[in-house]
Amino acid sequence: MTEKLSNEELSKLPFMNSNLDLEKRVEDLLGRLTLKEKFKLSSGTQFFYTKPIKRLGIPNFKMTDGPHGIGPHSSNNSECTYFPVGVCRAATWNPELSEQFGVAAGQEVRDIGYHMLLGPGINIQRAPHCGRNFEYQTEDPYLNSRLAVPCVKGIQSQQIAACVKHYACNNQETNRFTCNSVVSERALQEIYLPGFKATVCEADAWSFMTCYNKVNGVYGSEHKNLIKQRLMEKWDFRGFVVSDWTATQHVKNTESCVEAGLSLEMPTAIKYKYKSMMDALNEGKFTEEMLNENIRRLLRVMFLTGIFDDPSTIPPGSRNTLEHQAVARKIAEEGIVLLKNEDNLLPLDINSIKKIAVVGPNANKKMSRGGGSSQVKPPYEIKPIEGIQEKCKGKIEIVSTPSEADVVIYVGGLNHRPHKDSEGADRKRFNLTSTHINRLNETIQENPKTIVVLISGSPIGMDWIDKVPAVIEAWYPGMEGGNAIASVLFGDVNPSGKLPITFPKKLEDSPAQIVKDLEVNYDDGIFVGYRYFDTNNIEPLFPFGHGLSYTTFTYDNLKISKDKVSGDETVKVSVDITNSGSRTGAEVVQLYVQDVDCSVERPLKELKGFKKIKLEPGAKETINLELGKEDLSFYDEKSGGWKVEPGKFNILVGSSSRDIRLQGKIEYL
Ligand code: BGC
C-alpha cells in the first residue's frame, strides 16, 4: 500500500481525475494516506509550506502573507503589488473595491505558485492603540462583514484560498501569545464574530487562522467551542483551520487541538509531532476519525485550489500589472478621508498657486517594508512628496521653507516601527511625538495655511487641529499613495472616504484600552467604538462614518415601505440623494437603526445598511436599502438566541453616524 507510484500510475488514480466529484476525490486520497502520512500533513515545513507526500504526488501547499499584498518573507522575496492597508480599504466603504482587491491579490498569489493568502485580517478595531489596527478593517461588525465577504470571494475566484484571521478576539498585541480575552457571549455574537461568520456563510471561506490569545480561558487553536461548534457545526464551514504561527506553543496538549478541529499546525510541529500524535492516538485521547476529519478538510482545500489539476485549467495568475496598480490607486483615492476643510481651502488650485512647501516626517518616507508579517516589497512606491512633485511639475515650485510658500503640505502621522502601527507591540502614545508636534507647530507659525496629511492606521490625538485649516487621513495608501494624495489635494479626485472607526478627542474617551495584565476584560461589552461614544454622549473628534467631500449632498424623500412589521417581513427604505454642489462626487449613504425601547441596554444606533453612489453636479438618485428582522435584533443572553422585541424602531439615514439627515420609524409587532 505504501510503495511509491510512478507518475503514470498516479495519474490514473481517481483523486487525480478532475471530472470526478470533489468529495469523492477527497475521500479517495484520504483513503490512500497512511497514519504516518496524516501526521505528516498536520504540520508545516519551511515556515510557509505543508509537507509533501511524494509517494502520492501531494506537493507542498504554499501559504503567503498577507492582508494587503504578498510578503517577501513568505514568498522567496517576491516583488508584488503593495495595496493600501485594510483600514484604508474599509474607508472606501466600497464592497466592489474589496472584491477587486481580492481578485488582484489572488492573481498575484497564483502567479508566484502559492495556494493560500494569509488574509484578510478582520479583527474588530476595539482599542485605538492596537498595533495591528492598520491591517484590520473597522470597529463595526456590519461594515466588517460587508467588506470581508467580497474580499474573500475575490481571492477565491482565483482558486486561491483566503485565510480569514485571527479567529477570534485578537484585539491587542501586548501579551498576544498568552493573554486571555474575557468577553461576553453577547459581545461575541454582536461584535466580534459576525465578520467571521459572514465570510463562511456568504463567501465560503476556505480557511481560518486561529488567534494566539485565549478566548474566555481557552487558546484559539484548541478552542472547541469556537472552531468545532460554531465555525464548523453552526456555520457549516467546509475548509480547514490553521494555527497562527507558533500559536500552539501554550495550548494544553495534542489531543485538545485535534479534537477542536485544528487541521494544520504552523510553521512546524510543536503539538503535532509524530510521537505526540502517535502516543495520544494510542492512548485513545483522540480517534483516527477525528484526525481524518481534520485532514479531509485540508485535502478539500488543496483540491479547491486546483493543486492536483492540470495548470492550464486553473486561473493563470498575474503580478505587478498595470491593472493591479490601478486597483491599488483606486482604493487609495477612495479610502482617503477628508477630515477637515475650513473655508474650502481644498482642493488646491493648480493654476493660481505659485509655491508649495512639502514638509513633515512622512513626506519622504516609504511604508511598504514595515509593520511585521504584512510587509510588502513592491517594484516601486510613490512617496507623498513624489506624488505632489509630479503633479506640480512645470506649474508650481516646490520649496522647502514654509514661510516662502503659498500653502504648506505637512505629511506626518505614524509609521510601522515597533510601538507605532506594527505587529507584536501596541502603540504607546496617542499623540504625535513631542518632536513632531513641535515641528508641526513651527510650521504652522511660519505659515498658517498648513494642510496636514496623516499617514496612520489608527486614530491620532490632534491637539493642534484648531490651528490648521485642513486635515486629510491618508492611512497607509500603498504603492500609488503619493499619486492618490496629490489627486485629492488638487481635486482630480473628489474625496469620498469615510471613517470606519471613531477618532476620539483623547485616548481616555475610548471605551477600550490596551491591557498589560494577562486578563483582558472586555467590559465594554457591545459598546465598542461609536456604540459607546453615542450611548454615553461623548463627543468624538471625528465620528464613525465621517468624511467630507468637495461637493455637497442633500437627502430628501425618505420612504419606508411599511410602518408596521412582523415576523420575518422586510422593510424597504429609500431616500433621494442629490449632488447639490458643483463637482462630481461620491457619497456614502448610511442607514442606522435605533431600538427605542428595549428590555436590555442597546447602543443608541447601529449601522445596518449603506450604499456608495457617485453623482454629477445636480444629479439625483434614489437609494434603496432593506431591513430585515435580523437588523432589529439583539443577542439575548437569557434565552441564548437572537431576539427582536415588539416596539418602535427609529430609522436614521445620514452622511455619518453623527450627521443624520432624515429619520423615520417602524413598529415591530
Ligand atoms: C501573524 C500572522 C501571520 C503569520 C505568518 C503571525 O505572527 O500573527 O498574521 O500570517 O505570523 O507570518
XYZ file of C-alpha atoms and ligand atoms in Angstrom:
681
model
C 0.000 0.000 0.000
C 2.808 2.412 0.729
C 5.099 1.853 -2.231
C 5.892 4.836 -4.430
C 3.804 5.021 -7.552
C 5.064 6.022 -10.942
C 3.705 9.221 -12.464
C 1.680 7.215 -14.882
C 0.155 5.089 -12.146
C -0.575 8.212 -10.125
C -2.319 9.953 -12.977
C -4.795 7.089 -13.209
C -5.900 7.272 -9.580
C -9.438 8.547 -9.001
C -8.358 11.594 -6.983
C -6.370 12.839 -9.967
C -9.473 12.866 -12.127
C -10.692 16.432 -12.208
C -14.042 15.335 -13.620
C -14.796 13.385 -10.506
C -16.881 14.940 -7.744
C -14.716 16.916 -5.309
C -15.756 14.949 -2.232
C -15.044 11.660 -3.994
C -11.562 12.862 -4.867
C -11.011 13.902 -1.260
C -12.182 10.533 0.082
C -10.100 8.642 -2.423
C -6.929 10.481 -1.456
C -7.694 10.365 2.253
C -8.200 6.624 1.995
C -4.745 6.186 0.499
C -2.893 8.027 3.263
C -1.138 6.058 5.955
C -1.422 7.165 9.542
C 2.123 8.449 9.398
C 1.333 10.495 6.307
C -1.688 12.022 8.027
C 0.538 13.060 10.907
C 2.976 14.484 8.417
C 0.308 16.586 6.758
C -0.763 18.041 10.085
C 2.163 20.420 10.473
C 4.230 22.704 8.314
C 7.731 22.970 6.961
C 9.956 25.762 5.630
C 7.814 28.249 7.509
C 5.057 28.610 4.925
C 4.503 25.169 3.404
C 2.818 21.914 4.276
C 4.991 18.831 3.911
C 4.786 16.992 0.612
C 3.782 13.345 0.379
C 5.852 12.388 -2.630
C 4.531 8.842 -2.786
C 1.091 10.124 -3.700
C 2.171 13.195 -5.609
C 0.917 15.591 -2.918
C 3.030 18.731 -3.322
C 3.692 21.433 -0.735
C 0.604 23.519 -0.157
C 2.084 27.023 -0.051
C 0.838 29.899 2.059
C 1.875 33.511 1.931
C 1.227 36.674 3.913
C -0.557 38.925 3.910
C -3.524 41.203 4.118
C -2.501 43.965 1.677
C -0.212 42.154 -0.703
C 2.245 39.306 -0.777
C 5.001 39.482 1.819
C 8.598 38.965 0.618
C 9.414 36.983 3.776
C 6.846 34.382 2.779
C 7.364 34.264 -0.967
C 11.094 33.904 -1.622
C 11.447 37.652 -1.728
C 8.899 38.198 -4.490
C 8.055 41.686 -5.655
C 4.362 42.314 -5.522
C 1.722 44.996 -5.654
C 1.548 46.998 -2.446
C -2.139 47.647 -1.915
C -3.472 50.111 0.659
C -3.876 48.577 4.114
C -7.105 47.049 5.452
C -8.326 50.146 7.254
C -7.874 52.214 4.079
C -9.791 49.633 2.077
C -12.533 49.801 4.678
C -12.590 53.603 4.488
C -13.703 53.312 0.859
C -16.973 51.760 2.064
C -16.944 50.195 -1.366
C -17.519 46.423 -1.428
C -16.693 46.323 -5.149
C -13.195 47.599 -4.455
C -12.821 44.998 -1.748
C -13.609 42.371 -4.335
C -11.251 43.885 -6.893
C -8.505 43.842 -4.286
C -9.288 40.195 -3.575
C -9.171 39.250 -7.259
C -5.886 41.080 -7.817
C -4.283 39.687 -4.651
C -5.461 36.186 -5.596
C -3.916 36.563 -9.041
C -0.601 37.594 -7.500
C -0.600 34.604 -5.155
C -1.327 32.341 -8.087
C 1.440 33.948 -10.093
C 4.096 33.073 -7.521
C 2.819 29.492 -7.440
C 1.289 29.623 -3.969
C -2.137 28.424 -2.867
C -3.304 30.484 0.078
C -3.216 34.132 1.114
C -2.929 34.703 4.858
C -5.655 37.301 4.967
C -7.907 39.183 5.199
C -7.383 40.214 8.822
C -10.776 41.125 10.166
C -10.416 41.520 13.915
C -12.535 44.356 15.226
C -10.654 47.569 15.935
C -11.517 47.725 19.587
C -8.745 49.799 21.168
C -7.183 52.778 19.343
C -3.688 51.686 20.337
C -3.746 48.156 18.927
C -0.593 47.823 16.829
C -2.342 45.885 14.070
C -5.376 48.126 13.603
C -3.951 49.185 10.265
C -4.267 45.625 8.966
C -7.842 45.262 10.165
C -10.905 46.944 8.802
C -13.214 48.633 11.244
C -14.853 48.874 14.660
C -18.254 47.986 13.233
C -19.390 44.388 12.691
C -21.776 45.193 9.855
C -19.229 47.142 7.807
C -16.674 44.443 8.633
C -18.885 41.749 7.130
C -19.916 43.710 4.061
C -16.272 44.302 3.150
C -14.800 40.952 4.166
C -17.280 38.903 2.125
C -16.392 40.360 -1.301
C -12.705 40.297 -0.405
C -12.819 36.550 0.286
C -14.929 35.958 -2.816
C -12.423 37.898 -4.907
C -9.418 35.958 -3.627
C -11.130 32.605 -4.034
C -12.390 33.467 -7.532
C -8.768 32.788 -8.497
C -8.848 29.367 -6.839
C -6.628 30.750 -4.122
C -7.712 30.059 -0.551
C -8.382 33.062 1.658
C -7.326 32.555 5.265
C -9.500 34.714 7.456
C -7.627 35.765 10.594
C -7.208 35.903 13.598
C -10.099 33.893 14.994
C -11.010 35.427 17.468
C -10.675 38.412 19.790
C -7.050 39.136 18.939
C -7.634 42.807 19.580
C -4.306 43.827 21.070
C -0.679 42.874 20.548
C 0.530 43.273 24.132
C 0.951 39.735 25.539
C -0.682 38.410 22.404
C 0.763 34.920 22.908
C -0.647 34.464 26.373
C -3.376 36.969 27.178
C -6.950 35.952 27.794
C -9.729 37.929 26.135
C -12.613 37.699 28.544
C -15.667 38.530 26.514
C -19.393 38.118 26.972
C -21.436 35.889 24.721
C -23.442 38.899 23.622
C -20.338 40.828 22.558
C -19.055 37.773 20.689
C -22.347 37.410 18.862
C -22.956 41.077 18.130
C -19.454 42.478 17.657
C -16.561 40.054 17.355
C -17.925 37.100 15.380
C -20.302 38.464 12.706
C -17.479 39.277 10.268
C -16.006 35.796 10.605
C -19.401 34.175 10.270
C -20.230 36.183 7.143
C -17.060 35.050 5.373
C -18.149 31.451 5.902
C -21.879 31.705 5.335
C -21.741 34.176 2.457
C -18.318 33.679 0.882
C -17.482 30.047 1.689
C -14.078 30.973 3.139
C -11.735 28.030 2.680
C -9.519 28.634 5.658
C -9.404 30.286 9.083
C -6.349 31.158 11.149
C -6.632 30.875 14.908
C -5.638 33.655 17.284
C -2.659 33.466 19.628
C -4.628 34.569 22.669
C -7.119 32.723 24.806
C -10.794 33.477 24.486
C -12.594 33.038 27.773
C -9.806 30.879 29.134
C -9.066 28.678 26.125
C -6.393 29.226 23.466
C -7.667 29.797 19.937
C -6.006 26.704 18.474
C -7.719 24.337 20.893
C -10.982 26.226 21.164
C -13.540 23.527 20.566
C -16.400 25.929 21.060
C -15.109 28.481 18.559
C -13.815 26.016 15.985
C -15.819 22.830 16.126
C -19.105 24.029 17.500
C -19.521 27.448 15.928
C -17.374 27.586 12.831
C -17.903 24.014 11.703
C -21.220 22.888 13.108
C -23.215 26.105 13.232
C -21.784 27.961 10.258
C -21.126 24.880 8.146
C -17.513 25.730 7.315
C -16.045 23.210 4.886
C -12.478 24.480 4.928
C -9.590 23.918 7.323
C -8.235 25.715 10.347
C -4.551 26.608 10.627
C -2.853 27.813 13.770
C -1.288 31.232 13.794
C 2.450 30.743 13.566
C 3.543 29.030 16.838
C 0.127 29.684 18.380
C 0.092 26.111 19.657
C 3.093 26.630 21.936
C 0.978 27.223 25.041
C -2.051 25.029 24.382
C -2.793 22.121 26.702
C -1.844 19.210 24.508
C -2.046 17.441 21.184
C -5.478 15.975 21.604
C -7.111 19.252 22.574
C -6.101 20.690 19.193
C -7.062 17.589 17.208
C -10.390 17.439 18.942
C -11.082 21.143 18.474
C -10.586 20.734 14.723
C -7.154 22.238 14.105
C -6.015 20.697 10.827
C -2.661 22.337 10.402
C -0.059 23.460 12.900
C 2.286 26.154 11.589
C 5.059 26.816 10.987
C 6.304 23.471 12.281
C 5.231 20.649 14.558
C 5.012 21.553 18.244
C 1.990 19.642 19.478
C 1.592 17.675 16.257
C 4.985 15.919 16.409
C 4.878 12.318 15.254
C 5.450 10.827 18.706
C 2.941 13.065 20.462
C 0.346 12.269 17.843
C 1.019 8.549 17.979
C 1.027 8.403 21.764
C -2.176 10.386 22.092
C -3.885 8.244 19.482
C -2.702 5.001 21.070
C -3.847 6.172 24.463
C -7.288 6.850 22.995
C -7.073 10.584 23.569
C -8.389 11.225 20.105
C -9.732 8.922 17.451
C -8.455 8.361 13.964
C -11.808 9.611 12.681
C -11.138 12.979 14.321
C -7.762 13.145 12.629
C -9.319 12.060 9.335
C -11.815 14.865 9.521
C -9.022 17.412 10.059
C -7.006 16.040 7.153
C -10.095 15.753 4.965
C -10.617 19.495 5.356
C -7.049 20.303 4.388
C -7.211 17.998 1.367
C -10.536 19.524 0.330
C -8.938 22.952 0.153
C -5.976 21.555 -1.750
C -8.421 20.241 -4.333
C -10.354 23.521 -4.363
C -7.170 25.386 -5.211
C -6.563 23.024 -8.109
C -3.319 21.657 -6.721
C -3.870 18.267 -8.408
C -5.247 19.655 -11.646
C -3.745 20.487 -14.984
C -2.395 24.038 -14.555
C -3.956 25.062 -17.848
C -7.393 24.538 -16.298
C -6.926 26.894 -13.373
C -6.805 30.714 -13.386
C -3.397 31.726 -14.742
C -2.329 34.402 -12.246
C -0.554 37.681 -12.851
C 1.531 40.088 -10.834
C 2.655 43.709 -10.786
C 0.383 44.525 -13.668
C -0.902 47.977 -14.522
C -4.375 46.704 -13.648
C -3.308 45.753 -10.138
C -1.548 49.069 -9.679
C -4.719 50.806 -10.832
C -6.718 48.880 -8.223
C -4.191 49.933 -5.575
C -4.541 53.558 -6.660
C -8.327 53.458 -6.770
C -8.522 52.051 -3.261
C -6.155 54.751 -2.018
C -8.121 57.502 -3.750
C -11.433 56.261 -2.419
C -10.096 55.453 1.030
C -8.501 58.824 1.779
C -10.723 60.709 4.213
C -11.023 64.479 4.204
C -11.411 65.152 7.917
C -11.464 68.938 7.948
C -11.592 71.588 5.239
C -12.114 75.093 6.590
C -13.346 77.649 4.078
C -12.939 75.094 1.331
C -9.190 75.562 1.270
C -9.026 72.282 -0.596
C -8.850 71.414 -3.380
C -5.818 73.466 -4.264
C -5.944 75.380 -7.496
C -3.014 74.322 -9.603
C -3.270 77.459 -11.728
C -3.189 80.092 -9.017
C -0.674 78.647 -6.567
C 2.956 79.543 -7.226
C 4.876 77.850 -4.424
C 4.196 74.856 -2.212
C 6.262 73.554 0.683
C 6.051 69.829 1.352
C 7.406 69.017 4.811
C 6.932 66.627 7.717
C 8.404 63.269 8.734
C 6.286 61.172 6.376
C 6.579 63.307 3.254
C 9.557 61.387 2.001
C 9.033 58.012 3.627
C 8.253 54.615 2.165
C 5.958 52.442 4.228
C 5.755 49.095 2.429
C 8.515 47.248 4.266
C 7.321 47.546 7.835
C 4.729 46.504 10.306
C 5.535 42.822 10.678
C 4.032 39.987 8.667
C 2.036 42.373 6.467
C 5.098 43.928 4.856
C 5.275 44.010 1.073
C 8.065 44.512 -1.437
C 6.646 46.481 -4.329
C 8.528 47.249 -7.543
C 8.064 50.935 -6.683
C 6.340 53.101 -4.097
C 5.307 56.691 -4.781
C 6.024 58.664 -1.626
C 3.762 61.620 -0.781
C 6.354 64.188 -1.853
C 6.917 62.394 -5.156
C 3.218 62.364 -5.985
C 2.936 66.064 -5.218
C 6.100 66.890 -7.178
C 4.831 65.006 -10.186
C 1.509 66.793 -10.037
C 3.135 70.217 -9.697
C 5.759 69.656 -12.381
C 6.101 72.734 -14.582
C 3.298 74.505 -12.751
C 4.115 75.008 -9.090
C 7.512 75.410 -7.491
C 8.218 73.094 -4.559
C 10.114 74.951 -1.851
C 11.451 73.766 1.463
C 10.743 76.834 3.595
C 7.128 77.082 4.750
C 7.216 80.875 5.055
C 8.062 81.225 1.371
C 5.161 79.070 0.220
C 1.567 79.959 -0.682
C 0.500 76.780 1.035
C 2.216 74.067 3.067
C 1.556 70.334 2.980
C 2.695 68.770 6.242
C 2.837 64.985 5.967
C 3.026 63.399 9.396
C 1.395 60.688 11.455
C 2.789 57.297 12.376
C 4.919 54.646 10.748
C 5.462 50.908 11.102
C 8.202 50.974 13.716
C 7.597 48.976 16.926
C 5.076 50.650 19.219
C 3.587 52.521 16.283
C 1.353 50.796 13.725
C 3.092 47.469 13.969
C 2.626 43.801 14.730
C 3.864 42.422 18.040
C 3.554 45.607 20.098
C 0.886 48.194 20.684
C 1.161 51.949 20.397
C 2.445 53.744 23.450
C 1.211 57.235 22.837
C -1.935 58.709 21.372
C -0.429 61.995 20.324
C 2.364 62.537 17.879
C 5.817 62.614 19.451
C 6.777 65.948 21.008
C 9.437 66.428 18.312
C 6.798 66.056 15.637
C 4.321 68.286 17.428
C 6.995 70.965 17.775
C 7.835 70.645 14.138
C 4.194 70.948 13.163
C 3.681 73.955 15.438
C 6.734 75.668 13.994
C 5.429 75.036 10.509
C 2.035 76.474 11.400
C 3.719 79.504 12.921
C 5.722 80.063 9.800
C 2.707 79.588 7.601
C -0.810 79.097 8.991
C -2.001 77.834 5.630
C -0.759 74.378 6.550
C -2.651 71.317 5.365
C -1.944 68.203 7.403
C -1.844 64.835 5.665
C -1.781 61.971 8.147
C -0.284 58.608 7.342
C -1.509 56.186 10.007
C -3.580 53.084 10.581
C -5.202 54.167 13.804
C -6.515 57.403 15.336
C -4.092 60.085 16.480
C -4.639 62.808 19.090
C -4.875 66.177 17.363
C -4.439 68.892 19.981
C -3.258 71.101 17.167
C -6.339 70.680 14.996
C -7.810 74.135 15.596
C -4.633 75.704 14.309
C -4.787 74.091 10.867
C -7.385 74.707 8.182
C -7.408 71.235 6.620
C -6.616 67.638 7.578
C -6.557 64.522 5.435
C -6.296 60.955 6.738
C -4.443 59.013 4.051
C -3.786 55.795 6.077
C -1.014 53.689 4.523
C -2.150 54.193 0.947
C 0.025 51.632 -0.825
C 2.464 51.932 -3.708
C 0.374 54.538 -5.540
C -0.178 56.507 -2.339
C 1.728 59.663 -3.309
C -0.250 59.958 -6.543
C -3.533 59.355 -4.745
C -2.745 62.030 -2.147
C -1.838 64.547 -4.867
C -5.047 63.734 -6.777
C -7.097 64.513 -3.706
C -5.159 67.661 -2.775
C -5.582 69.134 -6.246
C -9.142 67.966 -6.781
C -8.600 65.471 -9.608
C -10.257 63.123 -7.187
C -13.096 64.281 -5.009
C -12.594 62.572 -1.636
C -15.258 60.052 -0.725
C -13.675 58.019 2.085
C -15.497 57.771 5.387
C -14.023 56.787 8.711
C -14.523 53.096 9.501
C -13.512 53.894 13.090
C -14.172 56.630 15.622
C -11.408 59.177 16.237
C -11.578 60.072 19.946
C -10.557 63.509 21.204
C -8.398 61.884 23.820
C -7.462 58.313 24.499
C -9.298 58.211 27.837
C -12.560 58.808 25.984
C -12.253 55.467 24.278
C -14.164 52.540 25.813
C -11.240 50.147 25.473
C -7.559 50.457 26.236
C -4.624 48.136 25.819
C -4.295 45.998 28.939
C -0.922 44.980 30.355
C -2.303 42.186 32.556
C -2.854 38.784 31.091
C -6.574 39.058 31.735
C -8.094 41.417 29.188
C -11.618 42.062 30.310
C -13.871 43.217 27.530
C -16.021 45.091 29.995
C -17.020 47.496 27.254
C -19.269 44.608 26.142
C -21.111 45.530 22.955
C -20.260 49.205 23.406
C -17.345 49.273 21.005
C -16.462 52.391 19.007
C -19.362 54.689 18.158
C -21.752 52.411 20.035
C -20.024 53.660 23.206
C -19.491 57.290 22.239
C -23.111 57.724 21.150
C -24.696 55.914 24.042
C -22.594 57.797 26.598
C -22.886 61.095 24.816
C -19.154 61.600 24.437
C -18.228 63.793 21.566
C -15.511 62.276 19.420
C -13.002 64.292 17.455
C -14.391 62.729 14.280
C -17.270 60.279 14.371
C -17.582 56.918 12.698
C -18.725 57.382 9.113
C -17.365 60.932 8.851
C -15.678 62.172 5.706
C -16.040 65.439 3.770
C -16.332 65.999 0.057
C -15.614 68.898 -2.305
C -19.289 68.868 -3.168
C -22.447 68.723 -1.067
C -25.246 66.191 -0.983
C -28.831 66.696 0.031
C -31.032 63.972 1.400
C -34.788 64.034 0.675
C -37.850 61.965 0.475
C -37.205 59.190 2.967
C -39.711 56.432 2.292
C -40.243 53.392 4.419
C -42.358 50.731 2.737
C -44.430 49.936 5.836
C -44.733 51.344 9.287
C -45.598 48.074 10.984
C -43.734 44.820 10.500
C -43.941 41.400 11.995
C -42.301 38.003 11.717
C -39.701 37.783 9.005
C -41.056 40.630 6.916
C -38.584 43.046 5.424
C -38.887 46.806 5.103
C -37.713 48.792 2.130
C -36.087 52.110 2.872
C -35.481 54.590 0.081
C -34.034 58.055 0.012
C -33.235 60.572 -2.717
C -29.706 61.884 -2.809
C -28.831 64.946 -4.857
C -25.404 66.311 -5.597
C -26.166 69.902 -4.670
C -22.635 71.202 -5.213
C -20.610 71.937 -8.275
C -18.296 68.933 -8.555
C -18.865 65.296 -9.330
C -18.546 63.317 -6.134
C -19.467 60.158 -4.307
C -21.454 59.878 -1.119
C -21.767 57.001 1.312
C -25.368 56.947 2.432
C -25.552 55.319 5.848
C -28.542 53.692 7.491
C -28.645 53.234 11.253
C -31.283 51.578 13.397
C -32.245 52.660 16.884
C -34.263 50.458 19.169
C -36.420 52.970 21.037
C -37.404 50.824 23.939
C -35.787 47.551 24.851
C -35.600 45.374 27.936
C -31.809 45.243 27.642
C -29.310 48.015 27.006
C -28.720 48.655 23.337
C -26.478 51.126 21.534
C -28.073 54.415 20.551
C -27.692 53.394 16.941
C -26.241 50.581 14.870
C -25.207 50.594 11.235
C -27.429 48.242 9.223
C -27.034 49.418 5.648
C -25.024 51.701 3.386
C -24.538 52.487 -0.244
C -21.900 54.462 -2.058
C -23.073 56.428 -5.075
C -21.353 58.730 -7.491
C -23.290 61.727 -8.784
C -22.636 64.505 -11.263
C -23.441 68.023 -10.073
C -27.218 68.439 -9.939
C -27.869 64.731 -10.401
C -30.303 62.903 -8.165
C -30.623 59.202 -7.443
C -32.903 57.119 -5.305
C -31.079 54.785 -2.973
C -32.838 51.595 -1.946
C -31.927 49.703 1.160
C -33.641 46.907 3.003
C -34.011 45.962 6.631
C -34.865 42.510 7.895
C -35.696 41.080 11.255
C -32.029 40.382 11.993
C -31.285 44.084 11.606
C -33.598 44.840 14.510
C -32.469 42.003 16.747
C -30.040 41.742 19.602
C -28.435 38.701 21.161
C -30.410 37.784 24.226
C -28.153 36.135 26.786
C -31.125 34.927 28.814
C -32.642 32.796 26.089
C -29.318 32.197 24.328
C -30.549 33.411 20.962
C -31.259 36.403 18.752
C -34.383 38.283 19.637
C -36.404 41.209 18.383
C -38.729 42.818 20.870
C -42.014 44.332 19.785
C -41.925 48.104 19.818
C -40.727 51.160 17.940
C -37.510 51.473 15.964
C -36.135 54.681 14.533
C -34.628 54.520 11.085
C -31.839 57.053 10.732
C -30.305 57.939 7.385
C -27.296 60.179 7.112
C -23.874 61.114 5.915
C -22.100 59.936 9.079
C -23.084 58.387 12.393
C -23.429 61.925 13.761
C -24.795 63.644 10.690
C -28.239 62.094 10.436
C -30.217 63.872 7.743
C -33.546 62.069 7.741
C -35.424 59.990 10.221
C -38.463 57.723 10.170
C -39.888 54.938 12.259
C -41.345 51.492 12.156
C -43.011 49.338 14.703
C -42.256 45.682 15.132
C -45.409 43.876 16.180
C 0.897 36.676 12.372
C 0.009 36.232 11.237
C 0.856 35.858 10.044
C 1.811 34.763 10.460
C 2.706 34.280 9.351
C 1.972 35.657 12.673
O 2.894 36.141 13.587
O 0.131 36.912 13.524
O -0.909 37.249 10.910
O 0.054 35.475 8.976
O 2.638 35.252 11.510
O 3.644 35.230 9.010
